[in-house]
Short mmCIF file of N, CA and C in Angstrom, two decimals:
data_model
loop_
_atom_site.label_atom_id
_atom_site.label_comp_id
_atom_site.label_asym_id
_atom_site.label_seq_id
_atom_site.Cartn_x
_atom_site.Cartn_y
_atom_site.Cartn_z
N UNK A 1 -125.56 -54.76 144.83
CA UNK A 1 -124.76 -55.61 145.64
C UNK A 1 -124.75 -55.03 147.05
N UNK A 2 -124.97 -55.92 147.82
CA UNK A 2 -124.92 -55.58 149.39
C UNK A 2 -123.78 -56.15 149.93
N UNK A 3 -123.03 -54.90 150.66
CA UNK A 3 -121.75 -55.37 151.13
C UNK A 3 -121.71 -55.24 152.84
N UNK A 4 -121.59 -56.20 153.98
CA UNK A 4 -121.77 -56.21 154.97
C UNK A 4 -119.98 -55.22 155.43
N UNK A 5 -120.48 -54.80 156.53
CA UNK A 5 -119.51 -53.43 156.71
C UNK A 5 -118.56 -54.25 158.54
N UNK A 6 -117.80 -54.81 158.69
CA UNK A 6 -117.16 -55.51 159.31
C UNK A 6 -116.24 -54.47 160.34
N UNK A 7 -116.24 -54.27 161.51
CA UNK A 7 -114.60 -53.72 162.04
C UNK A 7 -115.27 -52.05 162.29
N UNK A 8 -116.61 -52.27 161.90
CA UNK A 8 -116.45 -50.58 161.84
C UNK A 8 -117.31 -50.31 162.98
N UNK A 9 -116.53 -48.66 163.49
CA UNK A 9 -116.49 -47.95 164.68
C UNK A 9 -116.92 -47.30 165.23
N UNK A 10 -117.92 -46.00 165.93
CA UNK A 10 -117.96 -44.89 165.59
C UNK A 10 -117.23 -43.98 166.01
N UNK A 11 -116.74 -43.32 165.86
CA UNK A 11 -115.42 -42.22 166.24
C UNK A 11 -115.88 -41.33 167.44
N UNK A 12 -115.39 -41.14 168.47
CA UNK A 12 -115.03 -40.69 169.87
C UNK A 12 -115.76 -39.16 169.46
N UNK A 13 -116.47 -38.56 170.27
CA UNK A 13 -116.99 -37.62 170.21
C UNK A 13 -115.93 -36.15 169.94
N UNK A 14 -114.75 -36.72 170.42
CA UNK A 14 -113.73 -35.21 170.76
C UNK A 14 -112.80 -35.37 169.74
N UNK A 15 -113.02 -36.07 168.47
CA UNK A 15 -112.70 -36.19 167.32
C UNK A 15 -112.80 -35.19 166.48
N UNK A 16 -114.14 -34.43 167.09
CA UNK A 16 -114.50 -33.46 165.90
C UNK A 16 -113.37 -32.42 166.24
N UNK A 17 -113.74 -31.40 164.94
CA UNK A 17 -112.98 -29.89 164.93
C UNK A 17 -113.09 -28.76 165.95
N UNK A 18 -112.30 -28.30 166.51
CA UNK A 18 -112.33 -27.94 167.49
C UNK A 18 -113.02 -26.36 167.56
N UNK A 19 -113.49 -25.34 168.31
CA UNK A 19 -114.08 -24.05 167.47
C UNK A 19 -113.11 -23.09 167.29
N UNK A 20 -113.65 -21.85 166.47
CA UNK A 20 -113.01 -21.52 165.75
C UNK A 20 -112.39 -20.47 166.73
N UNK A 21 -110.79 -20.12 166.82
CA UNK A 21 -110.41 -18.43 167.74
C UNK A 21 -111.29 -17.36 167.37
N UNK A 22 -111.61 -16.06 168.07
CA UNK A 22 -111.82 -14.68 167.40
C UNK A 22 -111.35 -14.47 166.61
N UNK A 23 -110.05 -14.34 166.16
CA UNK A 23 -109.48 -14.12 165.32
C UNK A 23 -110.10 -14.71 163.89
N UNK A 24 -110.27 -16.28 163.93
CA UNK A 24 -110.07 -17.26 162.58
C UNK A 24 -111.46 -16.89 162.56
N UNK A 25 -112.35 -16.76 163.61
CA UNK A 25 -114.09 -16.35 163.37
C UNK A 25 -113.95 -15.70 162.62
N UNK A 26 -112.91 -14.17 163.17
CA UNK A 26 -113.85 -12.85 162.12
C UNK A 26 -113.03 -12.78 161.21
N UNK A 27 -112.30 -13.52 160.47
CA UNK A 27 -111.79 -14.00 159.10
C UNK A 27 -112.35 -14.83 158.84
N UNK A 28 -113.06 -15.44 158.66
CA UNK A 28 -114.37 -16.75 158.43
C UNK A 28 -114.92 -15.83 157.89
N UNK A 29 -116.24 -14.67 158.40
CA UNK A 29 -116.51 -13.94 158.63
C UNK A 29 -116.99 -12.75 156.99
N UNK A 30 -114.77 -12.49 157.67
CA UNK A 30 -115.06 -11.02 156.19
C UNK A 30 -115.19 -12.39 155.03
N UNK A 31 -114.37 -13.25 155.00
CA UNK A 31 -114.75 -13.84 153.88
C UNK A 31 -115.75 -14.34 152.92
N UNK A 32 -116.78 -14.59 154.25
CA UNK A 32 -117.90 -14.82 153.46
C UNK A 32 -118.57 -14.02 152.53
N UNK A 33 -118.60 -12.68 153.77
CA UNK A 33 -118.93 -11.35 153.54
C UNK A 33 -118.82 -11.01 152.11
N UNK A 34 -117.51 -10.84 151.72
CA UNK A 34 -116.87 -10.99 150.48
C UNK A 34 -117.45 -11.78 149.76
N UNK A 35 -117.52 -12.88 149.47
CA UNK A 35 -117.29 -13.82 148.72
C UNK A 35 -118.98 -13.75 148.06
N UNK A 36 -119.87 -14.49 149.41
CA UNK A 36 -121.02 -14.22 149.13
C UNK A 36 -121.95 -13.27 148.65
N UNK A 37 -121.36 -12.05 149.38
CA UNK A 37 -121.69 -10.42 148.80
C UNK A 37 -121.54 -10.44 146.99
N UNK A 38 -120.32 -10.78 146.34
CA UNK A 38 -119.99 -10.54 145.49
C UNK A 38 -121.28 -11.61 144.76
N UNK A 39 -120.94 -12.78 145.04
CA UNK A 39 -122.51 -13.53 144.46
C UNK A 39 -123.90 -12.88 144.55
N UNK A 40 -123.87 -12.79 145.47
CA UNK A 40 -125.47 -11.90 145.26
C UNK A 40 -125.50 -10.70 144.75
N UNK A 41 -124.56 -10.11 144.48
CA UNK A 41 -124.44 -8.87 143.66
C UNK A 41 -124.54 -8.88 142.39
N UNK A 42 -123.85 -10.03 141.98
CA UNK A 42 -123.78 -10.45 140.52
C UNK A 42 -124.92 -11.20 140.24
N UNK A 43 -125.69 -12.31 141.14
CA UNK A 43 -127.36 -12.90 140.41
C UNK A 43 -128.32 -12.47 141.34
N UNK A 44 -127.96 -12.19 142.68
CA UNK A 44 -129.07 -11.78 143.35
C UNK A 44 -129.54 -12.94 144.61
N UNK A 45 -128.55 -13.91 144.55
CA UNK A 45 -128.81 -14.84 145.48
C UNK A 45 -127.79 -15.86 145.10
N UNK A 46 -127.74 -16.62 146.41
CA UNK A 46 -126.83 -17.48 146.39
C UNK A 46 -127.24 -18.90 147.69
N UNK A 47 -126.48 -19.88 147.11
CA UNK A 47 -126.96 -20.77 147.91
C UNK A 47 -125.79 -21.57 148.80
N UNK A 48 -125.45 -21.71 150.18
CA UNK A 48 -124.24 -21.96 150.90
C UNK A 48 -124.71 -22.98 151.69
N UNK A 49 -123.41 -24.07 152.04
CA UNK A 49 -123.67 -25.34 152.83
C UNK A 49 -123.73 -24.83 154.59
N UNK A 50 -124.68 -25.25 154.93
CA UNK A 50 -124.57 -24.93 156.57
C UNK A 50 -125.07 -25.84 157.28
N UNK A 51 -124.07 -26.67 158.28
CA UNK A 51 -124.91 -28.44 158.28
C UNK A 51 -124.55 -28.20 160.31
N UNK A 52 -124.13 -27.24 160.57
CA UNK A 52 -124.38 -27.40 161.88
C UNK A 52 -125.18 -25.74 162.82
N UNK A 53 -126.09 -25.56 163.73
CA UNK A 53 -126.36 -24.41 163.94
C UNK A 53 -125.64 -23.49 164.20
N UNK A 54 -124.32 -23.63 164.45
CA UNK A 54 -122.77 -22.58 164.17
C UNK A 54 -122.84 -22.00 163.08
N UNK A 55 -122.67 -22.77 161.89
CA UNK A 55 -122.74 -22.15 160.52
C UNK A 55 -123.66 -21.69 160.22
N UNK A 56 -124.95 -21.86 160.93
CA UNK A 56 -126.28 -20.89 160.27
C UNK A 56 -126.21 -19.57 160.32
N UNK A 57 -126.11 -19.89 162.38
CA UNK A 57 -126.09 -18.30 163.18
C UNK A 57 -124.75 -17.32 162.60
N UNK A 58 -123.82 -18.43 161.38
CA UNK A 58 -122.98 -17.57 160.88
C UNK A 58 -123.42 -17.04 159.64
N UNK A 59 -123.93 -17.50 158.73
CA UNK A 59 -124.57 -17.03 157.67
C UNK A 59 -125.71 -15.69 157.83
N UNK A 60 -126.45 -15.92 158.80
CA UNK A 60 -127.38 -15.11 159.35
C UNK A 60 -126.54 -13.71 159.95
N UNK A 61 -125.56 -13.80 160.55
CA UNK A 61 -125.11 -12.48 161.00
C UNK A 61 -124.40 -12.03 159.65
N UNK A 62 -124.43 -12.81 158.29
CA UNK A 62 -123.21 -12.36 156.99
C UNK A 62 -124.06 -11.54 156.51
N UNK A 63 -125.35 -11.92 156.21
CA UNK A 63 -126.59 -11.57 155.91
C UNK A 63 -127.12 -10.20 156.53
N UNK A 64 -127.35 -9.97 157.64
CA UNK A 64 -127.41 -8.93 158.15
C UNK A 64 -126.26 -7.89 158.05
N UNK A 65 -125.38 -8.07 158.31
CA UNK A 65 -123.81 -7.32 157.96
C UNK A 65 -124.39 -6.81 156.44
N UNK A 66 -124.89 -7.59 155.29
CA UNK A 66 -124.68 -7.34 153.78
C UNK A 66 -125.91 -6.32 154.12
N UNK A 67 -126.91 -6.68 154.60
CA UNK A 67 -128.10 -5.80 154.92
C UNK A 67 -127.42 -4.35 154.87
N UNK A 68 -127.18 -4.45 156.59
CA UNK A 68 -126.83 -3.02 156.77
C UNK A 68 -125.52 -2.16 155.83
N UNK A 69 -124.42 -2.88 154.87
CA UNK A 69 -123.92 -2.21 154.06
C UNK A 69 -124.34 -2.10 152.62
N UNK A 70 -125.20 -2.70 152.35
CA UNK A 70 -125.73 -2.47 151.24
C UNK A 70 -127.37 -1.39 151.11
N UNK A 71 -127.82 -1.41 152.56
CA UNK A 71 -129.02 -0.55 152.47
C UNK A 71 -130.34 -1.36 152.26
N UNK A 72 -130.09 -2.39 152.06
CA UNK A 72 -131.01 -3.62 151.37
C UNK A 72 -130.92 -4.79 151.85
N UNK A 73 -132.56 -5.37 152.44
CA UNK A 73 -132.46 -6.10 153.25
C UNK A 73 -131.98 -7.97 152.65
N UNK A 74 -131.54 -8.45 152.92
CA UNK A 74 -130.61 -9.72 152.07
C UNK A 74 -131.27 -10.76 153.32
N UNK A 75 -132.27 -11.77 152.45
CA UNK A 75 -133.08 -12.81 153.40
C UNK A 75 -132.80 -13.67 153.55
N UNK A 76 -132.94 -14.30 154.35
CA UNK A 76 -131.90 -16.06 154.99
C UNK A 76 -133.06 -16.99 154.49
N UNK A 77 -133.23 -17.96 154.07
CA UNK A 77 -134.26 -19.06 154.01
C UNK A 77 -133.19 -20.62 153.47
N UNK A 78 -134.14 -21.74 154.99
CA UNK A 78 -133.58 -22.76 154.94
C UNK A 78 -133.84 -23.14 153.56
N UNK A 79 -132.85 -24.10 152.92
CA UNK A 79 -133.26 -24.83 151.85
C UNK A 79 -133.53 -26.03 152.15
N UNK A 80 -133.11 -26.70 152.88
CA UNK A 80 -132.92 -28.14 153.30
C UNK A 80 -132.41 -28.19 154.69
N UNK A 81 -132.33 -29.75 155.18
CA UNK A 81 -131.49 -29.39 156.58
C UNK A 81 -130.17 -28.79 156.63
N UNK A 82 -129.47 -28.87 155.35
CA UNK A 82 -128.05 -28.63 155.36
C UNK A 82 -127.56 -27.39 154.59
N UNK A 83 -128.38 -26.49 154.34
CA UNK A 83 -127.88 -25.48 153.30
C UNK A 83 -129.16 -24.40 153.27
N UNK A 84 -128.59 -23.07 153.31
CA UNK A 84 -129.16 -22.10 153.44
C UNK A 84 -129.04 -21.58 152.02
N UNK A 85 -130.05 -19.93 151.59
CA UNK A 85 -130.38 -19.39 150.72
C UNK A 85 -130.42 -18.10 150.80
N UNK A 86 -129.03 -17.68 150.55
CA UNK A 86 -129.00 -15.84 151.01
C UNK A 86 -129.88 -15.02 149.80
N UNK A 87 -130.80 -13.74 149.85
CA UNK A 87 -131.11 -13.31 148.79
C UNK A 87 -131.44 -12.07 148.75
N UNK A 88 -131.98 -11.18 147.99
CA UNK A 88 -132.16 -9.72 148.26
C UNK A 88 -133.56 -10.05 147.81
N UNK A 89 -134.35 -8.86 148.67
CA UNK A 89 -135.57 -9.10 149.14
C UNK A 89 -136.18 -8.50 147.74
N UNK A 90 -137.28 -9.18 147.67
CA UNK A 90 -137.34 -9.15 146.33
C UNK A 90 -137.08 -9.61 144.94
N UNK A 91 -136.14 -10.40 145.01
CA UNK A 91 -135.90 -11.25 144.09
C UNK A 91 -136.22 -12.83 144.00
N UNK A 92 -136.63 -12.97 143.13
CA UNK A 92 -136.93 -14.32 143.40
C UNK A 92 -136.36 -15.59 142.86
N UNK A 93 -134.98 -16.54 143.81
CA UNK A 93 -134.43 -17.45 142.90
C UNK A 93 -135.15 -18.52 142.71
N UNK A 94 -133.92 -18.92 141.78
CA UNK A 94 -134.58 -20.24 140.71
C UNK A 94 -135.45 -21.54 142.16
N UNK A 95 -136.43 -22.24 141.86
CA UNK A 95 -136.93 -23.57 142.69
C UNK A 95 -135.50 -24.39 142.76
N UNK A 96 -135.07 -24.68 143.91
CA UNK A 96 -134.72 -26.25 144.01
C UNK A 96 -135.22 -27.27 143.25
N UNK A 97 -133.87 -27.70 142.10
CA UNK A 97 -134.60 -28.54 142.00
C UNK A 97 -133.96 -29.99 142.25
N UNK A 98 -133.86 -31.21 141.64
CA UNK A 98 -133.59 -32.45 142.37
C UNK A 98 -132.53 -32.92 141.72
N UNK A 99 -131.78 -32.14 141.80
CA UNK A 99 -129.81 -32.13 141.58
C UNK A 99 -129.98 -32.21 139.92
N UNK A 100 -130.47 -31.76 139.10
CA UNK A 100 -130.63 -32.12 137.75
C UNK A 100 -129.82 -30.18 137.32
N UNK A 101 -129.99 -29.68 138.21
CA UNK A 101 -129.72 -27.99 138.20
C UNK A 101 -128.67 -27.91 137.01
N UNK A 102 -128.59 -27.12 136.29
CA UNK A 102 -127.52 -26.91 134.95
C UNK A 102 -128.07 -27.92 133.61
N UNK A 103 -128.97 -28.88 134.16
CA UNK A 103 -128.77 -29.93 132.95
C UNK A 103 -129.56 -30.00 131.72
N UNK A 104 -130.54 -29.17 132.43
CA UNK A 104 -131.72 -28.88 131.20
C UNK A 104 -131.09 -27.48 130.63
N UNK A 105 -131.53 -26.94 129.27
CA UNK A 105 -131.04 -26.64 128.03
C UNK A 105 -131.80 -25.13 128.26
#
């Protein structure tokens, strides 16, 4: 069914979210640090949404940070336009595959 879309707008550019303080950055930041660290520690890679070049160049400095405290270099690779692939060098995660992920046995 095709539904014609009536009234609609596109929203004012200064709508969006505004950036983040120093502060809320480098709590952004340890969190990832954390969070993500602990994932790749436990399988060896992990996969995170990053849909604007803010969030890349943020993933990329989490990445390097995990580098230099872990001794071991932890590699950035795009997955798509919207989501990156943190990993320790050397390991090799599972293929992308086409949202079916968990369903096979």
């Amino acid at each position: 069914m095709i539904r014609d879309l009536y009234n609609v707008r596109l929203r004012p550019v200064e709508d969006t979210a505004p950036a983040l303080t120093d502060e809320e950055e480098q709590r952004y930041r340890a969190v990832l640090f954390s969070e993500l660290g602990n994932k790749i520690a436990d399988r060896g890679w992990v996969r995170y949404p990053a849909y604007t070049p803010e969030e890349r160049r943020r993933l990329v400095d989490v990445a390097h940070r995990l580098s230099a405290y872990w001794g071991r270099q932890v590699l950035v690779e795009a997955e798509d336009h919207c989501g990156l692939r943190l990993c320790l060098a050397g390991y090799e995660a599972p293929e992308v595959s086409s949202g079916a992920e968990g369903l096979r046995s």
